[in-house]
Amino acid sequence: MSKVRKAGFVAPAAQRADWEILLEERLGEEGFIVASCEVSRDGPWRIDVFGEGDEALVTAAIEAAAQALGLAVPDWRWEALPDIDWVAENQRSFRPFAVGPFWVHPSHVSEGRPAGLLPLRIDAGLAFGTGTHATTRGCLEMLATLDPADTVNAVDVGCGSGILAIAMAKLWKRPVIGGDNDAEAVEVAQENAGLNGVPDLCSFFVSSGLQADSLSGRAPYDLVVANILAGPLLDLADTFAGAVRPGGRVLLSGLLVEQAACIVAAYGQRGFVFERRIDLETGGAWWRSLILRRE
């Protein structure tokens, strides 16, 4: 049985976000998790990669990221972790919280929901999206600002755990579809829809972007939600422009504040105009969620 291992190195605070984004882009789809923590206040950060996969993939990713940043390859090594159920450990550390009109909670905590908030039951696991990261929190808050009449046909691209599609289904009480290029994430998302009482409202499909017929065939959309990364958002700009009706919107997240201008400019060239934004912090970095409308 393969063991979970950790590869780690220390980077200056100014480089932390770049390292994390570049490694996530290269290793996320290979089943690795990239995380970071501050070594000392206003000091360097430790970048860690967790997983059971091929060490060569991590080596190549670190070398490629260093080259992209114009830096020397950092000293790093694999470290075997104790034989612990890390998913269960992560779940136990996940505490409920309120965001926008939602109360996000793990399955082992069901009491204490504030009055008037919609519960979202999401456990920490292999699929991205418990709601704790600034990008997901930003999307959940932004969804509540939209007029339900303008969101009849909505899709969640790169759905991960399914939290955003499930939130839309519960908020607007209507069907929502989602897609992810990770088949395991799609299974997790469908299971989460059942746990949240909306299995008949949420449908998830394996798809890279909107390529699957189940997603492309539903266009034009009133709303496309994509909480991914800046690079894929740029790659999908043409696809989203062709899939959103005039007057429809995209809700884009997964980008650092300093990357937002590039995204707005790229989508602006394809007929989208800026409507509003929200900036939230996670791990010392500020992340932006954007709503753009297609003219």
PDB file of C-alpha atoms in Angstrom:
ATOM      1  CA  MET A   1       0.000   0.000   0.000  1.00  0.00           C
ATOM      2  CA  SER A   2       1.440   3.393  -0.980  1.00  0.00           C
ATOM      3  CA  LYS A   3       2.198   5.913   1.739  1.00  0.00           C
ATOM      4  CA  VAL A   4       1.475   9.604   1.787  1.00  0.00           C
ATOM      5  CA  ARG A   5       4.692  11.600   1.565  1.00  0.00           C
ATOM      6  CA  LYS A   6       5.549  15.260   1.800  1.00  0.00           C
ATOM      7  CA  ALA A   7       8.073  17.290  -0.185  1.00  0.00           C
ATOM      8  CA  GLY A   8       8.851  20.697   1.252  1.00  0.00           C
ATOM      9  CA  PHE A   9      11.067  23.738   0.840  1.00  0.00           C
ATOM     10  CA  VAL A  10      11.226  27.327   2.095  1.00  0.00           C
ATOM     11  CA  ALA A  11      10.594  30.358  -0.128  1.00  0.00           C
ATOM     12  CA  PRO A  12      10.540  34.128   0.490  1.00  0.00           C
ATOM     13  CA  ALA A  13       7.124  35.528   1.323  1.00  0.00           C
ATOM     14  CA  ALA A  14       7.013  37.512  -1.936  1.00  0.00           C
ATOM     15  CA  GLN A  15       7.375  34.293  -3.950  1.00  0.00           C
ATOM     16  CA  ARG A  16       4.997  32.117  -1.952  1.00  0.00           C
ATOM     17  CA  ALA A  17       1.855  32.662  -4.030  1.00  0.00           C
ATOM     18  CA  ASP A  18       3.698  32.194  -7.335  1.00  0.00           C
ATOM     19  CA  TRP A  19       5.211  28.897  -6.192  1.00  0.00           C
ATOM     20  CA  GLU A  20       1.861  27.634  -4.939  1.00  0.00           C
ATOM     21  CA  ILE A  21      -0.010  28.538  -8.132  1.00  0.00           C
ATOM     22  CA  LEU A  22       2.607  27.070 -10.477  1.00  0.00           C
ATOM     23  CA  LEU A  23       2.885  23.815  -8.521  1.00  0.00           C
ATOM     24  CA  GLU A  24      -0.889  23.478  -8.241  1.00  0.00           C
ATOM     25  CA  GLU A  25      -1.248  23.940 -11.996  1.00  0.00           C
ATOM     26  CA  ARG A  26       1.204  21.106 -12.653  1.00  0.00           C
ATOM     27  CA  LEU A  27       0.399  18.713  -9.817  1.00  0.00           C
ATOM     28  CA  GLY A  28      -3.259  19.264  -8.895  1.00  0.00           C
ATOM     29  CA  GLU A  29      -4.579  16.932 -11.582  1.00  0.00           C
ATOM     30  CA  GLU A  30      -2.023  14.279 -10.579  1.00  0.00           C
ATOM     31  CA  GLY A  31      -3.577  13.872  -7.142  1.00  0.00           C
ATOM     32  CA  PHE A  32      -1.092  16.000  -5.194  1.00  0.00           C
ATOM     33  CA  ILE A  33      -2.060  18.705  -2.706  1.00  0.00           C
ATOM     34  CA  VAL A  34      -0.026  21.930  -2.496  1.00  0.00           C
ATOM     35  CA  ALA A  35      -0.105  23.886   0.749  1.00  0.00           C
ATOM     36  CA  SER A  36       1.895  26.626   2.423  1.00  0.00           C
ATOM     37  CA  CYS A  37       2.422  28.033   5.903  1.00  0.00           C
ATOM     38  CA  GLU A  38       4.300  31.014   7.305  1.00  0.00           C
ATOM     39  CA  VAL A  39       7.577  30.067   8.995  1.00  0.00           C
ATOM     40  CA  SER A  40       7.785  33.344  10.909  1.00  0.00           C
ATOM     41  CA  ARG A  41       5.804  36.573  10.918  1.00  0.00           C
ATOM     42  CA  ASP A  42       6.747  38.644   7.842  1.00  0.00           C
ATOM     43  CA  GLY A  43       9.357  35.992   7.113  1.00  0.00           C
ATOM     44  CA  PRO A  44       9.669  33.100   4.659  1.00  0.00           C
ATOM     45  CA  TRP A  45       6.980  30.525   3.886  1.00  0.00           C
ATOM     46  CA  ARG A  46       7.238  26.751   3.709  1.00  0.00           C
ATOM     47  CA  ILE A  47       5.791  25.219   0.540  1.00  0.00           C
ATOM     48  CA  ASP A  48       4.677  21.582   0.910  1.00  0.00           C
ATOM     49  CA  VAL A  49       3.492  19.024  -1.625  1.00  0.00           C
ATOM     50  CA  PHE A  50       1.559  16.037  -0.279  1.00  0.00           C
ATOM     51  CA  GLY A  51       0.732  12.879  -2.180  1.00  0.00           C
ATOM     52  CA  GLU A  52       1.316   9.253  -3.071  1.00  0.00           C
ATOM     53  CA  GLY A  53       2.346   9.778  -6.682  1.00  0.00           C
ATOM     54  CA  ASP A  54       5.558   9.567  -8.658  1.00  0.00           C
ATOM     55  CA  GLU A  55       8.458  11.561  -7.215  1.00  0.00           C
ATOM     56  CA  ALA A  56       9.581  12.347 -10.764  1.00  0.00           C
ATOM     57  CA  LEU A  57       6.393  14.364 -11.318  1.00  0.00           C
ATOM     58  CA  VAL A  58       7.134  16.518  -8.288  1.00  0.00           C
ATOM     59  CA  THR A  59      10.763  16.952  -9.316  1.00  0.00           C
ATOM     60  CA  ALA A  60       9.730  18.069 -12.794  1.00  0.00           C
ATOM     61  CA  ALA A  61       7.073  20.436 -11.403  1.00  0.00           C
ATOM     62  CA  ILE A  62       9.469  22.113  -8.974  1.00  0.00           C
ATOM     63  CA  GLU A  63      12.141  22.482 -11.660  1.00  0.00           C
ATOM     64  CA  ALA A  64       9.627  23.905 -14.159  1.00  0.00           C
ATOM     65  CA  ALA A  65       8.235  26.338 -11.603  1.00  0.00           C
ATOM     66  CA  ALA A  66      11.735  27.508 -10.662  1.00  0.00           C
ATOM     67  CA  GLN A  67      12.538  28.077 -14.332  1.00  0.00           C
ATOM     68  CA  ALA A  68       9.308  30.032 -14.861  1.00  0.00           C
ATOM     69  CA  LEU A  69      10.162  32.240 -11.879  1.00  0.00           C
ATOM     70  CA  GLY A  70      13.797  32.654 -12.917  1.00  0.00           C
ATOM     71  CA  LEU A  71      14.988  31.085  -9.664  1.00  0.00           C
ATOM     72  CA  ALA A  72      17.378  28.335  -8.665  1.00  0.00           C
ATOM     73  CA  VAL A  73      15.760  24.986  -7.876  1.00  0.00           C
ATOM     74  CA  PRO A  74      15.262  24.909  -4.084  1.00  0.00           C
ATOM     75  CA  ASP A  75      16.602  22.156  -1.866  1.00  0.00           C
ATOM     76  CA  TRP A  76      13.825  19.734  -1.073  1.00  0.00           C
ATOM     77  CA  ARG A  77      13.324  16.097  -0.152  1.00  0.00           C
ATOM     78  CA  TRP A  78      10.543  13.580   0.380  1.00  0.00           C
ATOM     79  CA  GLU A  79       9.480  12.866   3.936  1.00  0.00           C
ATOM     80  CA  ALA A  80       7.346   9.824   4.789  1.00  0.00           C
ATOM     81  CA  LEU A  81       4.317  10.753   6.891  1.00  0.00           C
ATOM     82  CA  PRO A  82       2.852   8.600   9.679  1.00  0.00           C
ATOM     83  CA  ASP A  83       0.250   6.039   8.646  1.00  0.00           C
ATOM     84  CA  ILE A  84      -2.719   8.228   9.560  1.00  0.00           C
ATOM     85  CA  ASP A  85      -6.042   8.806   7.817  1.00  0.00           C
ATOM     86  CA  TRP A  86      -5.149  12.332   6.726  1.00  0.00           C
ATOM     87  CA  VAL A  87      -8.549  12.979   5.190  1.00  0.00           C
ATOM     88  CA  ALA A  88     -10.214  12.117   8.520  1.00  0.00           C
ATOM     89  CA  GLU A  89      -7.742  14.337  10.343  1.00  0.00           C
ATOM     90  CA  ASN A  90      -8.514  17.195   7.981  1.00  0.00           C
ATOM     91  CA  GLN A  91     -12.233  16.647   8.431  1.00  0.00           C
ATOM     92  CA  ARG A  92     -11.933  16.829  12.217  1.00  0.00           C
ATOM     93  CA  SER A  93     -10.155  20.185  11.942  1.00  0.00           C
ATOM     94  CA  PHE A  94     -12.841  21.629   9.639  1.00  0.00           C
ATOM     95  CA  ARG A  95     -15.207  23.850  11.624  1.00  0.00           C
ATOM     96  CA  PRO A  96     -18.551  25.351  10.478  1.00  0.00           C
ATOM     97  CA  PHE A  97     -18.665  28.944   9.308  1.00  0.00           C
ATOM     98  CA  ALA A  98     -21.113  31.409   7.789  1.00  0.00           C
ATOM     99  CA  VAL A  99     -20.511  33.048   4.422  1.00  0.00           C
ATOM    100  CA  GLY A 100     -23.116  35.140   2.621  1.00  0.00           C
ATOM    101  CA  PRO A 101     -26.503  33.385   2.970  1.00  0.00           C
ATOM    102  CA  PHE A 102     -24.850  30.006   3.654  1.00  0.00           C
ATOM    103  CA  TRP A 103     -23.705  28.010   6.686  1.00  0.00           C
ATOM    104  CA  VAL A 104     -20.956  25.623   5.594  1.00  0.00           C
ATOM    105  CA  HIS A 105     -20.463  22.645   7.864  1.00  0.00           C
ATOM    106  CA  PRO A 106     -18.892  19.160   7.885  1.00  0.00           C
ATOM    107  CA  SER A 107     -21.040  16.067   8.380  1.00  0.00           C
ATOM    108  CA  HIS A 108     -19.904  15.590  11.981  1.00  0.00           C
ATOM    109  CA  VAL A 109     -21.297  19.012  12.977  1.00  0.00           C
ATOM    110  CA  SER A 110     -24.992  19.525  12.301  1.00  0.00           C
ATOM    111  CA  GLU A 111     -26.087  21.733  15.204  1.00  0.00           C
ATOM    112  CA  GLY A 112     -25.613  25.435  15.727  1.00  0.00           C
ATOM    113  CA  ARG A 113     -26.787  26.714  12.337  1.00  0.00           C
ATOM    114  CA  PRO A 114     -27.636  30.422  12.575  1.00  0.00           C
ATOM    115  CA  ALA A 115     -31.261  31.210  11.821  1.00  0.00           C
ATOM    116  CA  GLY A 116     -32.019  32.066   8.216  1.00  0.00           C
ATOM    117  CA  LEU A 117     -28.883  30.584   6.661  1.00  0.00           C
ATOM    118  CA  LEU A 118     -28.882  27.764   4.110  1.00  0.00           C
ATOM    119  CA  PRO A 119     -26.821  24.756   5.238  1.00  0.00           C
ATOM    120  CA  LEU A 120     -24.117  23.409   2.933  1.00  0.00           C
ATOM    121  CA  ARG A 121     -22.779  20.069   4.134  1.00  0.00           C
ATOM    122  CA  ILE A 122     -19.297  19.584   2.704  1.00  0.00           C
ATOM    123  CA  ASP A 123     -16.564  17.358   4.126  1.00  0.00           C
ATOM    124  CA  ALA A 124     -12.863  17.954   3.574  1.00  0.00           C
ATOM    125  CA  GLY A 125     -11.627  15.347   1.140  1.00  0.00           C
ATOM    126  CA  LEU A 126      -9.867  14.703  -2.144  1.00  0.00           C
ATOM    127  CA  ALA A 127     -11.972  17.109  -4.225  1.00  0.00           C
ATOM    128  CA  PHE A 128     -11.195  20.818  -3.912  1.00  0.00           C
ATOM    129  CA  GLY A 129     -13.805  23.031  -2.299  1.00  0.00           C
ATOM    130  CA  THR A 130     -14.831  23.008   1.357  1.00  0.00           C
ATOM    131  CA  GLY A 131     -15.570  26.724   1.229  1.00  0.00           C
ATOM    132  CA  THR A 132     -12.754  27.742   3.559  1.00  0.00           C
ATOM    133  CA  HIS A 133     -10.504  29.193   0.834  1.00  0.00           C
ATOM    134  CA  ALA A 134     -10.981  32.852  -0.075  1.00  0.00           C
ATOM    135  CA  THR A 135     -11.839  31.954  -3.680  1.00  0.00           C
ATOM    136  CA  THR A 136     -14.759  29.717  -2.699  1.00  0.00           C
ATOM    137  CA  ARG A 137     -15.965  32.097  -0.016  1.00  0.00           C
ATOM    138  CA  GLY A 138     -15.858  34.911  -2.544  1.00  0.00           C
ATOM    139  CA  CYS A 139     -17.967  32.948  -5.009  1.00  0.00           C
ATOM    140  CA  LEU A 140     -20.524  32.044  -2.352  1.00  0.00           C
ATOM    141  CA  GLU A 141     -20.889  35.704  -1.379  1.00  0.00           C
ATOM    142  CA  MET A 142     -21.127  36.847  -4.996  1.00  0.00           C
ATOM    143  CA  LEU A 143     -23.824  34.298  -5.861  1.00  0.00           C
ATOM    144  CA  ALA A 144     -26.117  35.955  -3.332  1.00  0.00           C
ATOM    145  CA  THR A 145     -25.805  39.289  -5.157  1.00  0.00           C
ATOM    146  CA  LEU A 146     -27.282  37.929  -8.399  1.00  0.00           C
ATOM    147  CA  ASP A 147     -30.928  38.259  -9.411  1.00  0.00           C
ATOM    148  CA  PRO A 148     -32.441  34.746  -9.617  1.00  0.00           C
ATOM    149  CA  ALA A 149     -34.279  35.818 -12.778  1.00  0.00           C
ATOM    150  CA  ASP A 150     -30.898  36.250 -14.481  1.00  0.00           C
ATOM    151  CA  THR A 151     -29.504  32.822 -13.525  1.00  0.00           C
ATOM    152  CA  VAL A 152     -32.011  30.340 -14.934  1.00  0.00           C
ATOM    153  CA  ASN A 153     -29.390  28.399 -16.910  1.00  0.00           C
ATOM    154  CA  ALA A 154     -26.171  28.100 -14.883  1.00  0.00           C
ATOM    155  CA  VAL A 155     -23.086  25.893 -14.998  1.00  0.00           C
ATOM    156  CA  ASP A 156     -20.188  25.331 -12.585  1.00  0.00           C
ATOM    157  CA  VAL A 157     -16.955  24.715 -14.523  1.00  0.00           C
ATOM    158  CA  GLY A 158     -14.253  22.896 -12.559  1.00  0.00           C
ATOM    159  CA  CYS A 159     -16.799  21.976  -9.903  1.00  0.00           C
ATOM    160  CA  GLY A 160     -14.467  20.111  -7.514  1.00  0.00           C
ATOM    161  CA  SER A 161     -16.556  19.088  -4.492  1.00  0.00           C
ATOM    162  CA  GLY A 162     -19.648  20.586  -6.134  1.00  0.00           C
ATOM    163  CA  ILE A 163     -20.093  23.185  -3.412  1.00  0.00           C
ATOM    164  CA  LEU A 164     -20.887  26.082  -5.772  1.00  0.00           C
ATOM    165  CA  ALA A 165     -23.363  24.159  -7.928  1.00  0.00           C
ATOM    166  CA  ILE A 166     -25.041  22.831  -4.778  1.00  0.00           C
ATOM    167  CA  ALA A 167     -25.165  26.357  -3.343  1.00  0.00           C
ATOM    168  CA  MET A 168     -26.823  27.654  -6.525  1.00  0.00           C
ATOM    169  CA  ALA A 169     -29.369  24.821  -6.515  1.00  0.00           C
ATOM    170  CA  LYS A 170     -30.291  25.471  -2.879  1.00  0.00           C
ATOM    171  CA  LEU A 171     -30.291  29.255  -3.220  1.00  0.00           C
ATOM    172  CA  TRP A 172     -32.417  29.409  -6.371  1.00  0.00           C
ATOM    173  CA  LYS A 173     -34.267  26.070  -6.075  1.00  0.00           C
ATOM    174  CA  ARG A 174     -33.595  25.094  -9.677  1.00  0.00           C
ATOM    175  CA  PRO A 175     -31.426  22.637 -11.647  1.00  0.00           C
ATOM    176  CA  VAL A 176     -27.717  23.403 -12.013  1.00  0.00           C
ATOM    177  CA  ILE A 177     -25.068  21.425 -13.873  1.00  0.00           C
ATOM    178  CA  GLY A 178     -21.352  21.164 -13.276  1.00  0.00           C
ATOM    179  CA  GLY A 179     -18.273  19.619 -14.772  1.00  0.00           C
ATOM    180  CA  ASP A 180     -14.743  18.690 -13.785  1.00  0.00           C
ATOM    181  CA  ASN A 181     -11.906  16.991 -15.641  1.00  0.00           C
ATOM    182  CA  ASP A 182     -11.352  14.746 -12.598  1.00  0.00           C
ATOM    183  CA  ALA A 183     -13.758  11.777 -12.616  1.00  0.00           C
ATOM    184  CA  GLU A 184     -13.306  11.291  -8.880  1.00  0.00           C
ATOM    185  CA  ALA A 185     -14.303  14.893  -8.205  1.00  0.00           C
ATOM    186  CA  VAL A 186     -17.457  14.373 -10.263  1.00  0.00           C
ATOM    187  CA  GLU A 187     -18.368  11.352  -8.132  1.00  0.00           C
ATOM    188  CA  VAL A 188     -17.727  13.333  -4.937  1.00  0.00           C
ATOM    189  CA  ALA A 189     -19.813  16.251  -6.210  1.00  0.00           C
ATOM    190  CA  GLN A 190     -22.788  14.014  -7.012  1.00  0.00           C
ATOM    191  CA  GLU A 191     -22.520  12.385  -3.590  1.00  0.00           C
ATOM    192  CA  ASN A 192     -22.416  15.812  -1.937  1.00  0.00           C
ATOM    193  CA  ALA A 193     -25.528  16.846  -3.848  1.00  0.00           C
ATOM    194  CA  GLY A 194     -27.322  13.865  -2.312  1.00  0.00           C
ATOM    195  CA  LEU A 195     -26.064  14.690   1.177  1.00  0.00           C
ATOM    196  CA  ASN A 196     -27.408  18.225   0.731  1.00  0.00           C
ATOM    197  CA  GLY A 197     -30.844  17.077  -0.421  1.00  0.00           C
ATOM    198  CA  VAL A 198     -30.517  18.283  -4.014  1.00  0.00           C
ATOM    199  CA  PRO A 199     -29.607  15.135  -6.011  1.00  0.00           C
ATOM    200  CA  ASP A 200     -32.403  15.836  -8.479  1.00  0.00           C
ATOM    201  CA  LEU A 201     -31.303  19.438  -9.009  1.00  0.00           C
ATOM    202  CA  CYS A 202     -27.578  18.876  -9.552  1.00  0.00           C
ATOM    203  CA  SER A 203     -25.984  16.928 -12.396  1.00  0.00           C
ATOM    204  CA  PHE A 204     -22.216  16.607 -12.781  1.00  0.00           C
ATOM    205  CA  PHE A 205     -20.187  15.420 -15.761  1.00  0.00           C
ATOM    206  CA  VAL A 206     -16.574  14.680 -16.589  1.00  0.00           C
ATOM    207  CA  SER A 207     -15.522  17.554 -18.814  1.00  0.00           C
ATOM    208  CA  SER A 208     -12.509  19.713 -19.570  1.00  0.00           C
ATOM    209  CA  GLY A 209     -13.993  23.181 -19.520  1.00  0.00           C
ATOM    210  CA  LEU A 210     -17.270  23.028 -21.457  1.00  0.00           C
ATOM    211  CA  GLN A 211     -16.099  20.415 -23.960  1.00  0.00           C
ATOM    212  CA  ALA A 212     -18.436  17.579 -22.946  1.00  0.00           C
ATOM    213  CA  ASP A 213     -21.667  17.490 -24.941  1.00  0.00           C
ATOM    214  CA  SER A 214     -23.656  17.471 -21.696  1.00  0.00           C
ATOM    215  CA  LEU A 215     -22.291  20.954 -20.958  1.00  0.00           C
ATOM    216  CA  SER A 216     -21.755  22.494 -24.397  1.00  0.00           C
ATOM    217  CA  GLY A 217     -25.238  21.412 -25.437  1.00  0.00           C
ATOM    218  CA  ARG A 218     -26.831  23.541 -22.714  1.00  0.00           C
ATOM    219  CA  ALA A 219     -25.413  26.818 -24.038  1.00  0.00           C
ATOM    220  CA  PRO A 220     -26.089  29.682 -24.186  1.00  0.00           C
ATOM    221  CA  TYR A 221     -25.813  30.154 -20.423  1.00  0.00           C
ATOM    222  CA  ASP A 222     -27.128  32.892 -18.193  1.00  0.00           C
ATOM    223  CA  LEU A 223     -24.252  32.265 -15.786  1.00  0.00           C
ATOM    224  CA  VAL A 224     -20.931  30.465 -15.976  1.00  0.00           C
ATOM    225  CA  VAL A 225     -19.140  29.993 -12.652  1.00  0.00           C
ATOM    226  CA  ALA A 226     -15.466  29.009 -12.719  1.00  0.00           C
ATOM    227  CA  ASN A 227     -13.366  28.915  -9.559  1.00  0.00           C
ATOM    228  CA  ILE A 228     -10.147  27.599 -11.057  1.00  0.00           C
ATOM    229  CA  LEU A 229      -6.834  29.416 -11.699  1.00  0.00           C
ATOM    230  CA  ALA A 230      -5.811  32.461 -13.712  1.00  0.00           C
ATOM    231  CA  GLY A 231      -4.127  30.423 -16.458  1.00  0.00           C
ATOM    232  CA  PRO A 232      -7.134  28.210 -17.231  1.00  0.00           C
ATOM    233  CA  LEU A 233      -9.451  31.224 -17.002  1.00  0.00           C
ATOM    234  CA  LEU A 234      -7.434  32.900 -19.740  1.00  0.00           C
ATOM    235  CA  ASP A 235      -7.460  29.708 -21.817  1.00  0.00           C
ATOM    236  CA  LEU A 236     -11.251  29.475 -21.495  1.00  0.00           C
ATOM    237  CA  ALA A 237     -12.023  33.101 -22.363  1.00  0.00           C
ATOM    238  CA  ASP A 238     -13.035  32.344 -25.955  1.00  0.00           C
ATOM    239  CA  THR A 239     -15.078  29.307 -24.893  1.00  0.00           C
ATOM    240  CA  PHE A 240     -16.941  31.257 -22.232  1.00  0.00           C
ATOM    241  CA  ALA A 241     -17.586  34.158 -24.604  1.00  0.00           C
ATOM    242  CA  GLY A 242     -19.223  31.762 -27.033  1.00  0.00           C
ATOM    243  CA  ALA A 243     -21.234  30.010 -24.333  1.00  0.00           C
ATOM    244  CA  VAL A 244     -22.739  33.009 -22.490  1.00  0.00           C
ATOM    245  CA  ARG A 245     -25.784  34.801 -23.878  1.00  0.00           C
ATOM    246  CA  PRO A 246     -25.719  38.580 -24.359  1.00  0.00           C
ATOM    247  CA  GLY A 247     -26.509  40.027 -20.933  1.00  0.00           C
ATOM    248  CA  GLY A 248     -25.313  36.838 -19.266  1.00  0.00           C
ATOM    249  CA  ARG A 249     -22.479  36.725 -16.752  1.00  0.00           C
ATOM    250  CA  VAL A 250     -19.366  34.897 -15.703  1.00  0.00           C
ATOM    251  CA  LEU A 251     -18.321  34.560 -12.060  1.00  0.00           C
ATOM    252  CA  LEU A 252     -14.579  34.004 -12.102  1.00  0.00           C
ATOM    253  CA  SER A 253     -12.326  33.179  -9.167  1.00  0.00           C
ATOM    254  CA  GLY A 254      -9.109  31.395  -8.294  1.00  0.00           C
ATOM    255  CA  LEU A 255      -6.960  34.433  -9.086  1.00  0.00           C
ATOM    256  CA  LEU A 256      -4.768  36.640  -6.983  1.00  0.00           C
ATOM    257  CA  VAL A 257      -5.638  40.346  -6.824  1.00  0.00           C
ATOM    258  CA  GLU A 258      -2.586  41.191  -8.917  1.00  0.00           C
ATOM    259  CA  GLN A 259      -3.767  38.828 -11.685  1.00  0.00           C
ATOM    260  CA  ALA A 260      -7.239  40.342 -11.948  1.00  0.00           C
ATOM    261  CA  ALA A 261      -6.425  43.161 -14.379  1.00  0.00           C
ATOM    262  CA  CYS A 262      -5.124  40.653 -16.924  1.00  0.00           C
ATOM    263  CA  ILE A 263      -8.312  38.596 -16.647  1.00  0.00           C
ATOM    264  CA  VAL A 264     -10.581  41.642 -16.969  1.00  0.00           C
ATOM    265  CA  ALA A 265      -8.640  42.839 -20.013  1.00  0.00           C
ATOM    266  CA  ALA A 266      -8.741  39.448 -21.724  1.00  0.00           C
ATOM    267  CA  TYR A 267     -12.472  39.046 -21.178  1.00  0.00           C
ATOM    268  CA  GLY A 268     -13.035  42.684 -22.104  1.00  0.00           C
ATOM    269  CA  GLN A 269     -11.614  41.938 -25.543  1.00  0.00           C
ATOM    270  CA  ARG A 270     -14.317  39.286 -25.874  1.00  0.00           C
ATOM    271  CA  GLY A 271     -17.266  41.522 -25.011  1.00  0.00           C
ATOM    272  CA  PHE A 272     -17.403  41.278 -21.211  1.00  0.00           C
ATOM    273  CA  VAL A 273     -17.614  44.315 -18.942  1.00  0.00           C
ATOM    274  CA  PHE A 274     -16.689  44.490 -15.269  1.00  0.00           C
ATOM    275  CA  GLU A 275     -19.608  44.600 -12.821  1.00  0.00           C
ATOM    276  CA  ARG A 276     -18.227  43.960  -9.340  1.00  0.00           C
ATOM    277  CA  ARG A 277     -15.607  42.170  -7.303  1.00  0.00           C
ATOM    278  CA  ILE A 278     -14.791  40.935  -3.826  1.00  0.00           C
ATOM    279  CA  ASP A 279     -11.325  40.489  -2.321  1.00  0.00           C
ATOM    280  CA  LEU A 280     -10.701  38.032   0.500  1.00  0.00           C
ATOM    281  CA  GLU A 281      -7.571  36.730   2.207  1.00  0.00           C
ATOM    282  CA  THR A 282      -6.260  33.205   2.697  1.00  0.00           C
ATOM    283  CA  GLY A 283      -2.782  32.277   3.881  1.00  0.00           C
ATOM    284  CA  GLY A 284      -1.450  35.813   3.686  1.00  0.00           C
ATOM    285  CA  ALA A 285      -2.506  36.283   0.041  1.00  0.00           C
ATOM    286  CA  TRP A 286      -5.436  38.307  -1.289  1.00  0.00           C
ATOM    287  CA  TRP A 287      -7.700  36.597  -3.823  1.00  0.00           C
ATOM    288  CA  ARG A 288     -10.296  38.232  -6.058  1.00  0.00           C
ATOM    289  CA  SER A 289     -13.670  36.978  -7.299  1.00  0.00           C
ATOM    290  CA  LEU A 290     -15.122  38.822 -10.283  1.00  0.00           C
ATOM    291  CA  ILE A 291     -18.503  39.162 -11.945  1.00  0.00           C
ATOM    292  CA  LEU A 292     -18.332  40.197 -15.597  1.00  0.00           C
ATOM    293  CA  ARG A 293     -21.324  40.725 -17.900  1.00  0.00           C
ATOM    294  CA  ARG A 294     -21.355  40.004 -21.601  1.00  0.00           C
ATOM    295  CA  GLU A 295     -22.651  42.942 -23.631  1.00  0.00           C
TER     296      GLU A 295
END
